[in-house]
Coordinates of C-alpha atoms in Angstrom, one line a residue:
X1 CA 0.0 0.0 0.0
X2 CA 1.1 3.5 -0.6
X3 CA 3.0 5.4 2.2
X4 CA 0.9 8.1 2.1
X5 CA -2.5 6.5 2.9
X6 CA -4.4 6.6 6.3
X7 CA -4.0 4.9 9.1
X8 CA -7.2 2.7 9.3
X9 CA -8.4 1.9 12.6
X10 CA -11.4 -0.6 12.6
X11 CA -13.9 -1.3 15.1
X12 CA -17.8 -2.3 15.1
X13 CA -18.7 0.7 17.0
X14 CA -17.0 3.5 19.0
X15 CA -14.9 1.2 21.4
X16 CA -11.9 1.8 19.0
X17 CA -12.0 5.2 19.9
X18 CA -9.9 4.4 23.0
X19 CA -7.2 3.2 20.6
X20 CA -7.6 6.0 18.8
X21 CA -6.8 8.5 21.1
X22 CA -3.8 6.6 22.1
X23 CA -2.8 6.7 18.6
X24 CA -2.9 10.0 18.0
X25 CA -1.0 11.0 21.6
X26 CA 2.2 8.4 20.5
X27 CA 1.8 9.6 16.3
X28 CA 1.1 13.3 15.8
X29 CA 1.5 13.5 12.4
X30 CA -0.5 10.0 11.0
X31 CA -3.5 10.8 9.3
X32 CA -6.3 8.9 10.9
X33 CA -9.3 7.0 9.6
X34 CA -11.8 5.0 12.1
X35 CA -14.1 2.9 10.5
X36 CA -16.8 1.3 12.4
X37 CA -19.0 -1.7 11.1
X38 CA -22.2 -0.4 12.8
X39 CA -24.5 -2.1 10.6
X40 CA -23.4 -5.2 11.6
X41 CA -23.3 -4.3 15.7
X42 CA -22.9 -5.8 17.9
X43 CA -21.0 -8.0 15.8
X44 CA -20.3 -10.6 18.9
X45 CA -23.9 -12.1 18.3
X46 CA -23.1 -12.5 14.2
X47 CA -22.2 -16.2 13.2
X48 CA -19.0 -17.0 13.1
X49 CA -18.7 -17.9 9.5
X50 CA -21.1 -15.1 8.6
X51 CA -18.6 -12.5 10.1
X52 CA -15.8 -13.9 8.7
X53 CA -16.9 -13.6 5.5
X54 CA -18.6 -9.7 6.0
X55 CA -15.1 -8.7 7.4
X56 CA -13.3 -10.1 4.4
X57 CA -15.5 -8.4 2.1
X58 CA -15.4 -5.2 3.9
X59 CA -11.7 -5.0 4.7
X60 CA -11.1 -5.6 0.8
X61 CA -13.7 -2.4 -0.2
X62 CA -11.7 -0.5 2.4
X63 CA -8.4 -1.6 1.1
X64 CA -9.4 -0.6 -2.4
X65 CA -10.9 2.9 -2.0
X66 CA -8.5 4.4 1.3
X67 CA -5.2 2.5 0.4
X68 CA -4.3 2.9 4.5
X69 CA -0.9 2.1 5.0
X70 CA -1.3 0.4 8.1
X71 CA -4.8 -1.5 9.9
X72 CA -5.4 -1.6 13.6
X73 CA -8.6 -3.6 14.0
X74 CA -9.4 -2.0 17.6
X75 CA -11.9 -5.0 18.3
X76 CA -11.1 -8.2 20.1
X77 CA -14.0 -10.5 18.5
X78 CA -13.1 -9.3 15.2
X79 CA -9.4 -10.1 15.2
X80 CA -9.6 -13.7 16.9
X81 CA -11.9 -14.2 14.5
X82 CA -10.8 -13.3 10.9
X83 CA -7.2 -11.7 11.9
X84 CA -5.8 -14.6 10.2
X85 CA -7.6 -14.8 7.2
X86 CA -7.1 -11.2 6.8
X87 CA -3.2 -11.2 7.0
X88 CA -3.5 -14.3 4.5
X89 CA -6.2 -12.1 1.9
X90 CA -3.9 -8.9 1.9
X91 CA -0.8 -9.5 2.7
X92 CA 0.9 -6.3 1.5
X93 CA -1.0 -4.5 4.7
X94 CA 0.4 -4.4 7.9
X95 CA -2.5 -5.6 10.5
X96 CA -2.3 -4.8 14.0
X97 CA -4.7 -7.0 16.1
X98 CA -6.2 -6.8 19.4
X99 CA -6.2 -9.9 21.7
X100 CA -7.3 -10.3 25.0
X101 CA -4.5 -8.3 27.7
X102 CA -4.1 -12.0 29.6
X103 CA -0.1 -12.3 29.4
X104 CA 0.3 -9.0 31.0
X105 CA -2.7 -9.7 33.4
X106 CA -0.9 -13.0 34.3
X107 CA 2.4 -10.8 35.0
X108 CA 0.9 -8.4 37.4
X109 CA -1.6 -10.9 39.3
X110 CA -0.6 -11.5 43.1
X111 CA -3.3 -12.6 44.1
X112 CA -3.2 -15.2 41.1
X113 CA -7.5 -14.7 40.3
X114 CA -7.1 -12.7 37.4
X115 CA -11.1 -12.6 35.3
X116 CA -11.6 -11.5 31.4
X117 CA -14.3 -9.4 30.6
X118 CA -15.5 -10.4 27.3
X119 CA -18.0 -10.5 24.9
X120 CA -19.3 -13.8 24.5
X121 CA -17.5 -13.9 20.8
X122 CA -14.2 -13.5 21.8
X123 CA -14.8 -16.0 25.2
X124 CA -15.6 -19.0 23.3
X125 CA -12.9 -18.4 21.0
X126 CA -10.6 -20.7 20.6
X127 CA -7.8 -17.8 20.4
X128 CA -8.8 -16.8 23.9
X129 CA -8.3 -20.3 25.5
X130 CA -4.6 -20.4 24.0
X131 CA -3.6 -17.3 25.3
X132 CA -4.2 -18.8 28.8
X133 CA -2.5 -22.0 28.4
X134 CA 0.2 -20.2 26.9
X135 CA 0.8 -17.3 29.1
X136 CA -1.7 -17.6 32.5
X137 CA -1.4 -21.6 33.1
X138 CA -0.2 -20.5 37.0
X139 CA -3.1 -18.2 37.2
X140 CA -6.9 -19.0 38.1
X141 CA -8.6 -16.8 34.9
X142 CA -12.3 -17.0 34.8
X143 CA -14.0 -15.6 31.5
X144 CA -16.9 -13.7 32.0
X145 CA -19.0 -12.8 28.8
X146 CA -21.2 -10.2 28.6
X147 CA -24.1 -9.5 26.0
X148 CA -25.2 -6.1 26.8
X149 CA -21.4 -4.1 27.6
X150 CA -21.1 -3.4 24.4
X151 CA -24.1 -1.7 23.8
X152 CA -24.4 -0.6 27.3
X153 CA -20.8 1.5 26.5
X154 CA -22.0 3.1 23.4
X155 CA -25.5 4.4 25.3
X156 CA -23.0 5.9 27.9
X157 CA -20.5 7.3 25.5
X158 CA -23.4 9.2 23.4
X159 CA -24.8 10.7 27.1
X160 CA -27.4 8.2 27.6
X161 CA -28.6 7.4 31.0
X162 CA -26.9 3.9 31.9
X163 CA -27.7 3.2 35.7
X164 CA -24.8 1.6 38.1
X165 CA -27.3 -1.6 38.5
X166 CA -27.6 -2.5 34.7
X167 CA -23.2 -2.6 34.6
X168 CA -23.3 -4.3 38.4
X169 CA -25.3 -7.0 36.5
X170 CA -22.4 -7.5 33.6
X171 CA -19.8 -6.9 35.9
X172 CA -20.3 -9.0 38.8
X173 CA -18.9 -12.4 37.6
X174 CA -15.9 -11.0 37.5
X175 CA -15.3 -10.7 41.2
X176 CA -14.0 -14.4 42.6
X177 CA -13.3 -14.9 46.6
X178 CA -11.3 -18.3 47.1
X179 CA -8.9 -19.0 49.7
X180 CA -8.4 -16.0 51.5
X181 CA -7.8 -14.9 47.9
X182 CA -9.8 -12.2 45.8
X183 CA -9.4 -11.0 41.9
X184 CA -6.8 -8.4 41.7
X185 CA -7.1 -7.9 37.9
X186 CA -9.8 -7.6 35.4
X187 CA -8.7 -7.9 31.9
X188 CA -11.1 -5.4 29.7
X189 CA -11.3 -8.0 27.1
X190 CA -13.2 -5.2 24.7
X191 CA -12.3 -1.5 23.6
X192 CA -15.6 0.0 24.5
X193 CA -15.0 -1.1 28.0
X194 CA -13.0 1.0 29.0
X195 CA -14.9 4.2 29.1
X196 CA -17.1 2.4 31.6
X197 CA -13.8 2.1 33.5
X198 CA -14.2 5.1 36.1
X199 CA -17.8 3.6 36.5
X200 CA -17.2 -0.1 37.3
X201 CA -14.2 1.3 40.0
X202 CA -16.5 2.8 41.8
X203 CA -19.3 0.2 41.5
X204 CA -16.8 -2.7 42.1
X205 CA -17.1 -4.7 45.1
X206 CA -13.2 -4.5 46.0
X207 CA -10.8 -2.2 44.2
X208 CA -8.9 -4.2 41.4
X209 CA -6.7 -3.1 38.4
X210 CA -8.9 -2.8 35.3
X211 CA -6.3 -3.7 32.4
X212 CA -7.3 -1.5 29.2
X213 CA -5.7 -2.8 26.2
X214 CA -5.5 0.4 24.2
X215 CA -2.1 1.8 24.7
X216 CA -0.4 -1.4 23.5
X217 CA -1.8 -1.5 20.7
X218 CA -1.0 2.1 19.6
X219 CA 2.6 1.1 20.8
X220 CA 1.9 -2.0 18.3
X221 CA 1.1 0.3 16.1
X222 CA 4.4 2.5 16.2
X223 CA 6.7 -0.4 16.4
X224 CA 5.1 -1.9 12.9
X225 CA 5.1 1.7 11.2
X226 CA 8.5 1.9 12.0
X227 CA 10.2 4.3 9.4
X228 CA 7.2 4.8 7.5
X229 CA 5.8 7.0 10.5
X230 CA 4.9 10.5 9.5
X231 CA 7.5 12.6 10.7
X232 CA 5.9 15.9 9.9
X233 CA 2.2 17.2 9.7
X234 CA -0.3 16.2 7.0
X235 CA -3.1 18.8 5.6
X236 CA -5.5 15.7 5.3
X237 CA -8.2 15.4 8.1
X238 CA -8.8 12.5 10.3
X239 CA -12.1 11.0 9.3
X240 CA -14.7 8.7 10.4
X241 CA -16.7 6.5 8.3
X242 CA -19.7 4.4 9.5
X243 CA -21.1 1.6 7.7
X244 CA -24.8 2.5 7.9
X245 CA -24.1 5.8 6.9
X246 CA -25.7 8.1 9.7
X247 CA -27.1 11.0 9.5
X248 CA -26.9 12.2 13.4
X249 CA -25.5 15.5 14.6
X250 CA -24.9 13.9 17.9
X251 CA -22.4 11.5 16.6
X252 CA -20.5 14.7 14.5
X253 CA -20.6 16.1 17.5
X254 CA -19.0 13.3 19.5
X255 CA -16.6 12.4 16.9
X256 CA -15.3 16.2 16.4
X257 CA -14.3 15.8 20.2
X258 CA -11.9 13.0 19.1
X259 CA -10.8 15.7 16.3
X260 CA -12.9 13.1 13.6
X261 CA -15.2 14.3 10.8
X262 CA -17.9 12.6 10.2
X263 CA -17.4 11.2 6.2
X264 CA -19.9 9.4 3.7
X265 CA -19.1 5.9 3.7
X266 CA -18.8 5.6 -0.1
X267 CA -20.4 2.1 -0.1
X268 CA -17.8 0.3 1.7

């Protein structure tokens, strides 16, 4: 892909935001473009071979019109998922993936109860499971998946009223008590979650460390740009494209305040 192109972070909704603004803070001068699929969301419930196929389909429409130099897909069920049929179907672009934070969880644990908040996509993938026999086999990790976060994320994000009891609900099967022994770490196993964050630590039963994945993966990002990293400022604007093409001032409005405008889809 050509040098010049966009940055293209992915998501189903506006979790990948978090990455995002993580992205811009570590690479000034990368022009920015966040797709989300939100026709298809919440893509967790979509069958598996279904998704596969819509994120192949997409990713090669986005490919062909934006030309990005480099793809963060900023969504845990989408990358287990399709990540590798991605690499495999274009394999001149550079794909940064997002995987459950579980060998870093596994790292900081003392208390060795370590829980992942997921949706239920990305817990019954088989992606997940590997990551703990490879890297949290010591640890006690309980997978918790919820149906609603998601969603539940997004109504905060756009100033909806979300009350403490409706994220108690999807939270609380995180919280384990054996052996004199309580969860110290909750892996945030999804990028909307964590602009729930400051509301689930002061909801939380006990405090623990709720592990947000996004400035890794803008690190990811930096390390796999390398050289081809802007190094001075472009004129282009960073842009958001959603697949259902909305028409809602109070998602222009929400964007601009992550510096995004608001773009036509152009059919992809």
């Amino acid at each position: 892909m050509g040098s010049n192109g966009p940055v293209l972070i992915f998501d189903s909704g506006l979790g990948g935001l978090t990455v995002l603004r993580e992205a811009r803070y570590l690479l000034p001068y990368e022009t920015l473009l966040y797709v989300a699929d939100d026709a298809a969301f919440p893509i967790g419930r979509w069958p598996e071979a279904d998704l596969r196929d819509r994120m192949l389909s997409l990713f090669g429409e986005l490919i062909a019109i934006h030309r990005p130099k480099a793809i963060v897909i900023a969504c845990n069920t989408a990358f287990t998922l399709a990540g590798d049929a991605l690499r495999k179907a274009y394999p001149d672009v550079p794909f940064v993936g997002t995987v459950p934070a579980i060998k870093p969880a596994a790292e900081r644990t003392s208390s060795g109860l370590i829980s992942v908040l997921a949706t239920p996509g990305t817990v019954r993938r088989t992606y997940t499971r590997s990551l703990i026999d490879s890297f949290a086999k010591q640890c006690h990790v309980r997978l918790v998946g919820s149906d609603n976060l998601a969603e539940l994320s997004e109504r905060h994000l756009r100033g909806e009223t979300v009350s403490n009891e409706e994220l108690l609900t999807e939270i609380s099967g995180c919280f384990l008590e054996r052996d004199g022994r309580r969860t110290d770490i909750v892996v945030l196993a999804c990028t909307h979650y964590p602009f729930l964050a400051n509301r689930f630590r002061r909801i939380a039963p006990w405090p623990v460390d709720w592990l947000d994945p996004a400035e890794a993966i803008a690190r990811q990002l930096v390390r796999v740009l390398g050289a081809k990293a802007a190094s001075s400022p472009s004129s282009d604007p960073d842009r958001a494209l959603f697949t259902s093409n909305p028409d809602d001032p109070g998602l222009s409005r929400l964007l601009a305040g992550f510096g995004l405008i608001l773009s036509a889809a152009n059919g992809a």
